[in-house]
């Protein structure tokens, strides 16, 4: 700032010196005799012209030269605007806007927000994750992901809204929320998400190739536990099928990113929620058989509470 002030003061001094020679703003010359002397001996022929007898005014060439010099000396007083992609929840946004939104949260709330890349998609796009945490060592982890099925745009809108609300109200929220480490992946299937915005609105899978063709894999059916256990029930081994589970468990980099992030975490995950938009259901294991899982009653109780608080009557 000192260098800036010195430049401005220097420029002001030059302008005063010039103004003492002639008044640039009134288009009238100074009555200083030196101006007339220099005009008479030819040194001002390029910069001054006569308006009337005894009066000299600056020429257009001089004005342009001075204006250019002043612009070079005085920095713009207007600060450079930071390009921010507008994020709201009145419309659906493209991937670059979602990622810019995450980066802006990290810039604006560095004490509680961290953005990381947990992996790459089939086509090499980043899979970004936002972590919201007060950095307490004993916090359990909560996982939220969306758009594993790329056409389900509203799932991304929901988790970004939750992220924005938690971050901006963090100091006012109850301890039951602030004592968690929140891991949020708004677009788990970035290739498919981009494709739904550019080519096929109803595309569901990722953009994996099979036999040279871009057929895609249903990432939701690419995880390893009981993979393909029910043959064609609930998933498919046909590449052209909308439920194609892939050639092998974890064959896709997107599902590997989830697996590796969870397994490498030093923080135990207590909640794992994957958001979809096909139907108004809360689903929990098992999906491969009818028998209830070991934690069925606890999950049923939690699901019932979720259903109650998210009911339209309570919103």
mmCIF file of C-alpha atoms in Angstrom:
data_model
loop_
_atom_site.group_PDB
_atom_site.id
_atom_site.type_symbol
_atom_site.label_atom_id
_atom_site.label_comp_id
_atom_site.label_asym_id
_atom_site.label_seq_id
_atom_site.Cartn_x
_atom_site.Cartn_y
_atom_site.Cartn_z
ATOM 1 C CA UNK A 1 0.000 0.000 0.000
ATOM 2 C CA UNK A 2 2.951 2.348 0.669
ATOM 3 C CA UNK A 3 4.174 1.932 -2.931
ATOM 4 C CA UNK A 4 0.662 2.618 -4.190
ATOM 5 C CA UNK A 5 0.369 5.806 -2.088
ATOM 6 C CA UNK A 6 3.756 7.048 -3.284
ATOM 7 C CA UNK A 7 2.766 6.505 -6.931
ATOM 8 C CA UNK A 8 -0.473 8.396 -6.444
ATOM 9 C CA UNK A 9 1.249 11.281 -4.656
ATOM 10 C CA UNK A 10 3.901 11.402 -7.409
ATOM 11 C CA UNK A 11 1.208 11.535 -10.042
ATOM 12 C CA UNK A 12 -0.635 14.275 -8.149
ATOM 13 C CA UNK A 13 2.588 16.295 -8.046
ATOM 14 C CA UNK A 14 3.012 15.921 -11.806
ATOM 15 C CA UNK A 15 -0.586 16.979 -12.378
ATOM 16 C CA UNK A 16 -0.111 20.056 -10.163
ATOM 17 C CA UNK A 17 3.045 20.941 -12.047
ATOM 18 C CA UNK A 18 1.227 20.660 -15.349
ATOM 19 C CA UNK A 19 -1.735 22.614 -14.033
ATOM 20 C CA UNK A 20 0.584 25.415 -13.014
ATOM 21 C CA UNK A 21 1.596 25.724 -16.661
ATOM 22 C CA UNK A 22 -1.948 25.781 -18.005
ATOM 23 C CA UNK A 23 -5.442 24.912 -16.875
ATOM 24 C CA UNK A 24 -6.362 21.633 -18.587
ATOM 25 C CA UNK A 25 -9.918 21.693 -17.374
ATOM 26 C CA UNK A 26 -10.816 25.254 -18.364
ATOM 27 C CA UNK A 27 -8.952 24.937 -21.673
ATOM 28 C CA UNK A 28 -7.187 28.198 -20.849
ATOM 29 C CA UNK A 29 -3.471 28.645 -20.501
ATOM 30 C CA UNK A 30 -1.769 29.922 -17.419
ATOM 31 C CA UNK A 31 -0.722 33.494 -17.486
ATOM 32 C CA UNK A 32 2.724 32.360 -16.525
ATOM 33 C CA UNK A 33 5.136 34.091 -18.877
ATOM 34 C CA UNK A 34 7.252 30.963 -19.231
ATOM 35 C CA UNK A 35 4.487 29.356 -21.310
ATOM 36 C CA UNK A 36 4.587 32.165 -23.810
ATOM 37 C CA UNK A 37 8.381 32.102 -23.899
ATOM 38 C CA UNK A 38 8.464 28.391 -24.697
ATOM 39 C CA UNK A 39 5.771 28.779 -27.300
ATOM 40 C CA UNK A 40 7.739 31.539 -28.966
ATOM 41 C CA UNK A 41 10.935 29.494 -29.184
ATOM 42 C CA UNK A 42 9.118 26.480 -30.664
ATOM 43 C CA UNK A 43 9.420 23.995 -27.797
ATOM 44 C CA UNK A 44 5.633 23.752 -27.346
ATOM 45 C CA UNK A 45 4.616 23.436 -30.996
ATOM 46 C CA UNK A 46 3.472 19.788 -30.596
ATOM 47 C CA UNK A 47 1.716 20.293 -27.322
ATOM 48 C CA UNK A 48 0.184 23.769 -27.413
ATOM 49 C CA UNK A 49 -1.989 25.704 -29.815
ATOM 50 C CA UNK A 50 -3.302 29.224 -29.680
ATOM 51 C CA UNK A 51 -6.953 29.891 -28.900
ATOM 52 C CA UNK A 52 -6.619 33.642 -29.263
ATOM 53 C CA UNK A 53 -3.961 36.232 -28.975
ATOM 54 C CA UNK A 54 -2.024 35.753 -25.796
ATOM 55 C CA UNK A 55 -3.769 32.439 -24.893
ATOM 56 C CA UNK A 56 -2.337 28.939 -25.241
ATOM 57 C CA UNK A 57 -4.281 25.706 -24.722
ATOM 58 C CA UNK A 58 -3.071 22.057 -24.728
ATOM 59 C CA UNK A 59 -3.401 20.241 -28.039
ATOM 60 C CA UNK A 60 -5.333 16.960 -28.507
ATOM 61 C CA UNK A 61 -2.017 15.120 -28.834
ATOM 62 C CA UNK A 62 -0.858 16.407 -25.467
ATOM 63 C CA UNK A 63 -4.161 15.530 -23.798
ATOM 64 C CA UNK A 64 -4.006 11.945 -25.082
ATOM 65 C CA UNK A 65 -0.372 11.617 -24.011
ATOM 66 C CA UNK A 66 -1.099 12.934 -20.523
ATOM 67 C CA UNK A 67 -4.212 10.803 -20.137
ATOM 68 C CA UNK A 68 -2.266 7.671 -21.077
ATOM 69 C CA UNK A 69 0.487 8.546 -18.617
ATOM 70 C CA UNK A 70 -1.967 9.115 -15.779
ATOM 71 C CA UNK A 71 -3.666 5.778 -16.421
ATOM 72 C CA UNK A 72 -0.310 4.020 -16.277
ATOM 73 C CA UNK A 73 0.683 5.735 -13.027
ATOM 74 C CA UNK A 74 -2.575 5.487 -11.076
ATOM 75 C CA UNK A 75 -3.807 1.920 -10.413
ATOM 76 C CA UNK A 76 -7.496 1.292 -10.753
ATOM 77 C CA UNK A 77 -9.302 2.056 -7.503
ATOM 78 C CA UNK A 78 -11.893 -0.643 -8.193
ATOM 79 C CA UNK A 79 -10.819 -4.032 -6.769
ATOM 80 C CA UNK A 80 -10.810 -6.925 -9.191
ATOM 81 C CA UNK A 81 -14.023 -8.879 -8.906
ATOM 82 C CA UNK A 82 -13.675 -12.533 -7.996
ATOM 83 C CA UNK A 83 -15.565 -14.707 -10.433
ATOM 84 C CA UNK A 84 -18.101 -16.657 -8.402
ATOM 85 C CA UNK A 85 -20.492 -19.110 -9.959
ATOM 86 C CA UNK A 86 -23.947 -18.304 -8.665
ATOM 87 C CA UNK A 87 -25.373 -21.103 -6.536
ATOM 88 C CA UNK A 88 -28.983 -21.206 -5.475
ATOM 89 C CA UNK A 89 -31.727 -23.760 -4.993
ATOM 90 C CA UNK A 90 -34.245 -22.371 -7.449
ATOM 91 C CA UNK A 91 -32.809 -24.331 -10.371
ATOM 92 C CA UNK A 92 -30.516 -27.249 -11.131
ATOM 93 C CA UNK A 93 -26.851 -26.513 -11.712
ATOM 94 C CA UNK A 94 -24.062 -27.971 -13.809
ATOM 95 C CA UNK A 95 -21.009 -29.689 -12.351
ATOM 96 C CA UNK A 96 -18.690 -26.678 -12.514
ATOM 97 C CA UNK A 97 -21.153 -24.595 -10.496
ATOM 98 C CA UNK A 98 -21.477 -27.344 -7.862
ATOM 99 C CA UNK A 99 -17.707 -27.613 -7.535
ATOM 100 C CA UNK A 100 -17.274 -23.819 -7.413
ATOM 101 C CA UNK A 101 -19.864 -23.711 -4.632
ATOM 102 C CA UNK A 102 -17.866 -26.255 -2.620
ATOM 103 C CA UNK A 103 -14.633 -24.328 -3.159
ATOM 104 C CA UNK A 104 -16.291 -21.077 -2.079
ATOM 105 C CA UNK A 105 -17.490 -22.645 1.164
ATOM 106 C CA UNK A 106 -13.921 -23.715 1.892
ATOM 107 C CA UNK A 107 -12.624 -20.195 1.165
ATOM 108 C CA UNK A 108 -15.299 -18.488 3.237
ATOM 109 C CA UNK A 109 -15.297 -20.942 6.173
ATOM 110 C CA UNK A 110 -11.758 -22.377 6.325
ATOM 111 C CA UNK A 111 -12.057 -23.256 10.016
ATOM 112 C CA UNK A 112 -14.706 -25.906 9.404
ATOM 113 C CA UNK A 113 -14.643 -26.688 5.645
ATOM 114 C CA UNK A 114 -12.207 -28.776 3.640
ATOM 115 C CA UNK A 115 -12.608 -29.818 0.009
ATOM 116 C CA UNK A 116 -10.716 -32.833 -1.291
ATOM 117 C CA UNK A 117 -10.669 -35.049 -4.361
ATOM 118 C CA UNK A 118 -11.367 -38.649 -3.383
ATOM 119 C CA UNK A 119 -10.890 -40.112 -6.846
ATOM 120 C CA UNK A 120 -11.333 -39.769 -10.580
ATOM 121 C CA UNK A 121 -14.215 -40.820 -12.782
ATOM 122 C CA UNK A 122 -13.974 -43.088 -15.825
ATOM 123 C CA UNK A 123 -13.388 -40.033 -18.008
ATOM 124 C CA UNK A 124 -10.946 -38.438 -15.582
ATOM 125 C CA UNK A 125 -13.149 -35.931 -13.804
ATOM 126 C CA UNK A 126 -12.573 -35.135 -10.146
ATOM 127 C CA UNK A 127 -14.896 -36.627 -7.551
ATOM 128 C CA UNK A 128 -14.978 -33.886 -4.930
ATOM 129 C CA UNK A 129 -15.887 -34.245 -1.281
ATOM 130 C CA UNK A 130 -16.673 -31.529 1.265
ATOM 131 C CA UNK A 131 -15.783 -32.160 4.889
ATOM 132 C CA UNK A 132 -17.497 -30.080 7.579
ATOM 133 C CA UNK A 133 -15.937 -30.467 11.015
ATOM 134 C CA UNK A 134 -15.013 -28.617 14.193
ATOM 135 C CA UNK A 135 -11.896 -30.838 14.284
ATOM 136 C CA UNK A 136 -12.746 -32.483 17.600
ATOM 137 C CA UNK A 137 -10.877 -35.773 17.809
ATOM 138 C CA UNK A 138 -13.792 -37.831 19.098
ATOM 139 C CA UNK A 139 -16.288 -36.934 16.369
ATOM 140 C CA UNK A 140 -17.972 -39.820 14.525
ATOM 141 C CA UNK A 141 -18.378 -39.524 10.757
ATOM 142 C CA UNK A 142 -21.508 -39.042 8.651
ATOM 143 C CA UNK A 143 -21.453 -39.802 4.922
ATOM 144 C CA UNK A 144 -23.849 -38.167 2.447
ATOM 145 C CA UNK A 145 -23.619 -38.754 -1.296
ATOM 146 C CA UNK A 146 -25.832 -37.873 -4.243
ATOM 147 C CA UNK A 147 -26.142 -38.332 -8.007
ATOM 148 C CA UNK A 148 -24.717 -41.853 -8.068
ATOM 149 C CA UNK A 149 -27.551 -42.100 -10.587
ATOM 150 C CA UNK A 150 -26.734 -39.106 -12.717
ATOM 151 C CA UNK A 151 -30.239 -38.176 -13.825
ATOM 152 C CA UNK A 152 -31.399 -37.694 -10.229
ATOM 153 C CA UNK A 153 -30.454 -34.032 -10.124
ATOM 154 C CA UNK A 154 -32.549 -33.153 -7.107
ATOM 155 C CA UNK A 155 -30.432 -35.434 -4.916
ATOM 156 C CA UNK A 156 -27.491 -33.098 -5.558
ATOM 157 C CA UNK A 157 -29.673 -30.097 -4.778
ATOM 158 C CA UNK A 158 -30.671 -31.649 -1.449
ATOM 159 C CA UNK A 159 -27.174 -32.447 -0.187
ATOM 160 C CA UNK A 160 -25.731 -29.089 -1.302
ATOM 161 C CA UNK A 161 -28.587 -27.354 0.503
ATOM 162 C CA UNK A 162 -27.825 -29.365 3.637
ATOM 163 C CA UNK A 163 -24.131 -28.537 3.335
ATOM 164 C CA UNK A 164 -24.819 -24.835 2.916
ATOM 165 C CA UNK A 165 -27.219 -24.788 5.866
ATOM 166 C CA UNK A 166 -24.874 -26.650 8.209
ATOM 167 C CA UNK A 167 -21.886 -24.480 7.321
ATOM 168 C CA UNK A 168 -23.617 -21.113 7.524
ATOM 169 C CA UNK A 169 -25.406 -21.934 10.775
ATOM 170 C CA UNK A 170 -22.721 -24.058 12.391
ATOM 171 C CA UNK A 171 -22.281 -21.894 15.487
ATOM 172 C CA UNK A 172 -26.027 -21.890 16.170
ATOM 173 C CA UNK A 173 -26.772 -25.584 15.600
ATOM 174 C CA UNK A 174 -27.166 -28.168 18.331
ATOM 175 C CA UNK A 175 -24.238 -30.255 19.485
ATOM 176 C CA UNK A 176 -25.859 -33.353 17.985
ATOM 177 C CA UNK A 177 -24.965 -31.869 14.594
ATOM 178 C CA UNK A 178 -21.723 -30.042 15.337
ATOM 179 C CA UNK A 179 -20.140 -33.028 17.090
ATOM 180 C CA UNK A 180 -20.067 -34.972 13.792
ATOM 181 C CA UNK A 181 -17.630 -34.924 10.916
ATOM 182 C CA UNK A 182 -19.779 -34.494 7.803
ATOM 183 C CA UNK A 183 -18.440 -35.961 4.560
ATOM 184 C CA UNK A 184 -20.536 -34.823 1.599
ATOM 185 C CA UNK A 185 -20.137 -35.907 -2.041
ATOM 186 C CA UNK A 186 -22.741 -33.988 -4.077
ATOM 187 C CA UNK A 187 -21.945 -35.676 -7.411
ATOM 188 C CA UNK A 188 -20.632 -39.214 -7.119
ATOM 189 C CA UNK A 189 -21.090 -39.851 -10.831
ATOM 190 C CA UNK A 190 -19.658 -36.704 -12.480
ATOM 191 C CA UNK A 191 -19.373 -38.114 -16.019
ATOM 192 C CA UNK A 192 -22.985 -39.199 -16.088
ATOM 193 C CA UNK A 193 -24.066 -35.937 -14.469
ATOM 194 C CA UNK A 194 -22.353 -33.885 -17.176
ATOM 195 C CA UNK A 195 -23.824 -36.158 -19.853
ATOM 196 C CA UNK A 196 -27.366 -35.541 -18.563
ATOM 197 C CA UNK A 197 -26.777 -31.819 -18.975
ATOM 198 C CA UNK A 198 -25.294 -32.042 -22.468
ATOM 199 C CA UNK A 199 -26.741 -35.055 -24.274
ATOM 200 C CA UNK A 200 -29.239 -37.369 -22.572
ATOM 201 C CA UNK A 201 -31.300 -36.019 -19.675
ATOM 202 C CA UNK A 202 -32.355 -39.515 -18.554
ATOM 203 C CA UNK A 203 -28.900 -41.130 -18.511
ATOM 204 C CA UNK A 204 -28.495 -43.093 -15.262
ATOM 205 C CA UNK A 205 -25.160 -44.938 -15.289
ATOM 206 C CA UNK A 206 -21.552 -43.815 -15.450
ATOM 207 C CA UNK A 207 -19.793 -43.528 -18.837
ATOM 208 C CA UNK A 208 -17.770 -46.743 -18.837
ATOM 209 C CA UNK A 209 -16.981 -48.520 -22.098
ATOM 210 C CA UNK A 210 -17.710 -52.132 -22.893
ATOM 211 C CA UNK A 211 -16.310 -53.610 -26.124
ATOM 212 C CA UNK A 212 -15.452 -50.110 -27.300
ATOM 213 C CA UNK A 213 -18.958 -48.781 -26.723
ATOM 214 C CA UNK A 214 -19.947 -46.264 -24.073
ATOM 215 C CA UNK A 215 -22.594 -48.354 -22.255
ATOM 216 C CA UNK A 216 -22.087 -47.335 -18.623
ATOM 217 C CA UNK A 217 -22.361 -49.209 -15.337
ATOM 218 C CA UNK A 218 -25.030 -48.751 -12.681
ATOM 219 C CA UNK A 219 -22.696 -47.716 -9.872
ATOM 220 C CA UNK A 220 -25.281 -48.469 -7.232
ATOM 221 C CA UNK A 221 -24.991 -52.147 -8.199
ATOM 222 C CA UNK A 222 -21.215 -52.258 -8.532
ATOM 223 C CA UNK A 223 -20.351 -52.684 -4.840
ATOM 224 C CA UNK A 224 -18.971 -56.031 -3.769
ATOM 225 C CA UNK A 225 -21.267 -57.342 -1.053
ATOM 226 C CA UNK A 226 -23.363 -60.122 -2.581
ATOM 227 C CA UNK A 227 -22.590 -58.704 -6.022
ATOM 228 C CA UNK A 228 -24.775 -60.468 -8.589
ATOM 229 C CA UNK A 229 -26.098 -62.746 -5.854
ATOM 230 C CA UNK A 230 -29.626 -62.868 -7.302
ATOM 231 C CA UNK A 231 -28.540 -63.150 -10.903
ATOM 232 C CA UNK A 232 -30.923 -60.968 -12.930
ATOM 233 C CA UNK A 233 -33.107 -59.951 -10.004
ATOM 234 C CA UNK A 234 -32.273 -56.418 -8.960
ATOM 235 C CA UNK A 235 -29.301 -56.093 -11.328
ATOM 236 C CA UNK A 236 -28.189 -57.297 -14.747
ATOM 237 C CA UNK A 237 -25.111 -58.689 -16.455
ATOM 238 C CA UNK A 238 -26.208 -57.176 -19.767
ATOM 239 C CA UNK A 239 -24.177 -54.043 -20.616
ATOM 240 C CA UNK A 240 -27.135 -52.429 -22.347
ATOM 241 C CA UNK A 241 -29.415 -52.868 -19.343
ATOM 242 C CA UNK A 242 -30.139 -49.874 -17.141
ATOM 243 C CA UNK A 243 -29.240 -52.017 -14.080
ATOM 244 C CA UNK A 244 -25.941 -53.301 -15.521
ATOM 245 C CA UNK A 245 -23.758 -54.120 -12.509
ATOM 246 C CA UNK A 246 -20.446 -54.078 -14.369
ATOM 247 C CA UNK A 247 -18.018 -56.864 -15.284
ATOM 248 C CA UNK A 248 -16.839 -57.310 -11.668
ATOM 249 C CA UNK A 249 -17.323 -55.863 -8.178
ATOM 250 C CA UNK A 250 -15.629 -52.483 -7.844
ATOM 251 C CA UNK A 251 -14.768 -52.468 -11.524
ATOM 252 C CA UNK A 252 -15.488 -48.733 -11.630
ATOM 253 C CA UNK A 253 -13.258 -45.968 -10.242
ATOM 254 C CA UNK A 254 -16.245 -44.141 -8.758
ATOM 255 C CA UNK A 255 -17.228 -47.019 -6.454
ATOM 256 C CA UNK A 256 -13.569 -47.630 -5.629
ATOM 257 C CA UNK A 257 -13.317 -44.004 -4.496
ATOM 258 C CA UNK A 258 -16.135 -44.546 -2.000
ATOM 259 C CA UNK A 259 -14.648 -47.833 -0.752
ATOM 260 C CA UNK A 260 -11.140 -46.431 -0.341
ATOM 261 C CA UNK A 261 -12.322 -43.264 1.404
ATOM 262 C CA UNK A 262 -14.403 -45.193 3.919
ATOM 263 C CA UNK A 263 -11.834 -47.905 4.639
ATOM 264 C CA UNK A 264 -8.892 -45.518 4.946
ATOM 265 C CA UNK A 265 -10.678 -43.176 7.342
ATOM 266 C CA UNK A 266 -9.367 -42.904 10.888
ATOM 267 C CA UNK A 267 -12.829 -41.717 11.946
ATOM 268 C CA UNK A 268 -15.527 -44.373 12.403
ATOM 269 C CA UNK A 269 -18.587 -43.883 10.203
ATOM 270 C CA UNK A 270 -21.846 -44.049 12.131
ATOM 271 C CA UNK A 271 -24.142 -42.928 9.303
ATOM 272 C CA UNK A 272 -24.057 -43.653 5.573
ATOM 273 C CA UNK A 273 -26.785 -42.066 3.456
ATOM 274 C CA UNK A 274 -26.991 -42.196 -0.325
ATOM 275 C CA UNK A 275 -29.622 -39.849 -1.748
ATOM 276 C CA UNK A 276 -31.857 -40.799 -4.666
ATOM 277 C CA UNK A 277 -35.016 -39.376 -6.189
ATOM 278 C CA UNK A 278 -36.883 -42.268 -7.762
ATOM 279 C CA UNK A 279 -39.427 -42.775 -5.005
ATOM 280 C CA UNK A 280 -40.375 -41.563 -1.529
ATOM 281 C CA UNK A 281 -38.744 -44.425 0.309
ATOM 282 C CA UNK A 282 -36.113 -44.928 2.973
ATOM 283 C CA UNK A 283 -34.272 -48.124 2.143
ATOM 284 C CA UNK A 284 -31.909 -50.124 4.340
ATOM 285 C CA UNK A 285 -30.462 -53.671 4.195
ATOM 286 C CA UNK A 286 -30.960 -56.228 3.048
ATOM 287 C CA UNK A 287 -31.470 -55.849 -0.673
ATOM 288 C CA UNK A 288 -30.440 -59.334 -1.727
ATOM 289 C CA UNK A 289 -32.798 -61.313 0.528
ATOM 290 C CA UNK A 290 -36.073 -60.904 2.413
ATOM 291 C CA UNK A 291 -34.775 -61.735 5.891
ATOM 292 C CA UNK A 292 -34.163 -58.740 8.183
ATOM 293 C CA UNK A 293 -30.605 -57.693 8.920
ATOM 294 C CA UNK A 294 -29.057 -57.836 12.380
ATOM 295 C CA UNK A 295 -29.739 -54.146 13.080
ATOM 296 C CA UNK A 296 -33.214 -54.166 11.558
ATOM 297 C CA UNK A 297 -35.100 -52.723 14.531
ATOM 298 C CA UNK A 298 -32.591 -49.904 15.062
ATOM 299 C CA UNK A 299 -32.633 -49.036 11.364
ATOM 300 C CA UNK A 300 -36.423 -49.209 11.276
ATOM 301 C CA UNK A 301 -36.650 -46.816 14.202
ATOM 302 C CA UNK A 302 -34.210 -44.394 12.596
ATOM 303 C CA UNK A 303 -36.002 -44.645 9.254
ATOM 304 C CA UNK A 304 -39.363 -43.948 10.910
ATOM 305 C CA UNK A 305 -37.980 -40.777 12.516
ATOM 306 C CA UNK A 306 -36.535 -39.641 9.185
ATOM 307 C CA UNK A 307 -39.834 -40.270 7.435
ATOM 308 C CA UNK A 308 -41.726 -38.312 10.061
ATOM 309 C CA UNK A 309 -39.534 -35.211 10.080
ATOM 310 C CA UNK A 310 -39.296 -35.085 6.261
ATOM 311 C CA UNK A 311 -43.038 -35.510 5.756
ATOM 312 C CA UNK A 312 -44.558 -32.621 3.756
ATOM 313 C CA UNK A 313 -46.815 -31.922 6.736
ATOM 314 C CA UNK A 314 -43.754 -31.069 8.836
ATOM 315 C CA UNK A 315 -41.842 -29.034 6.291
#
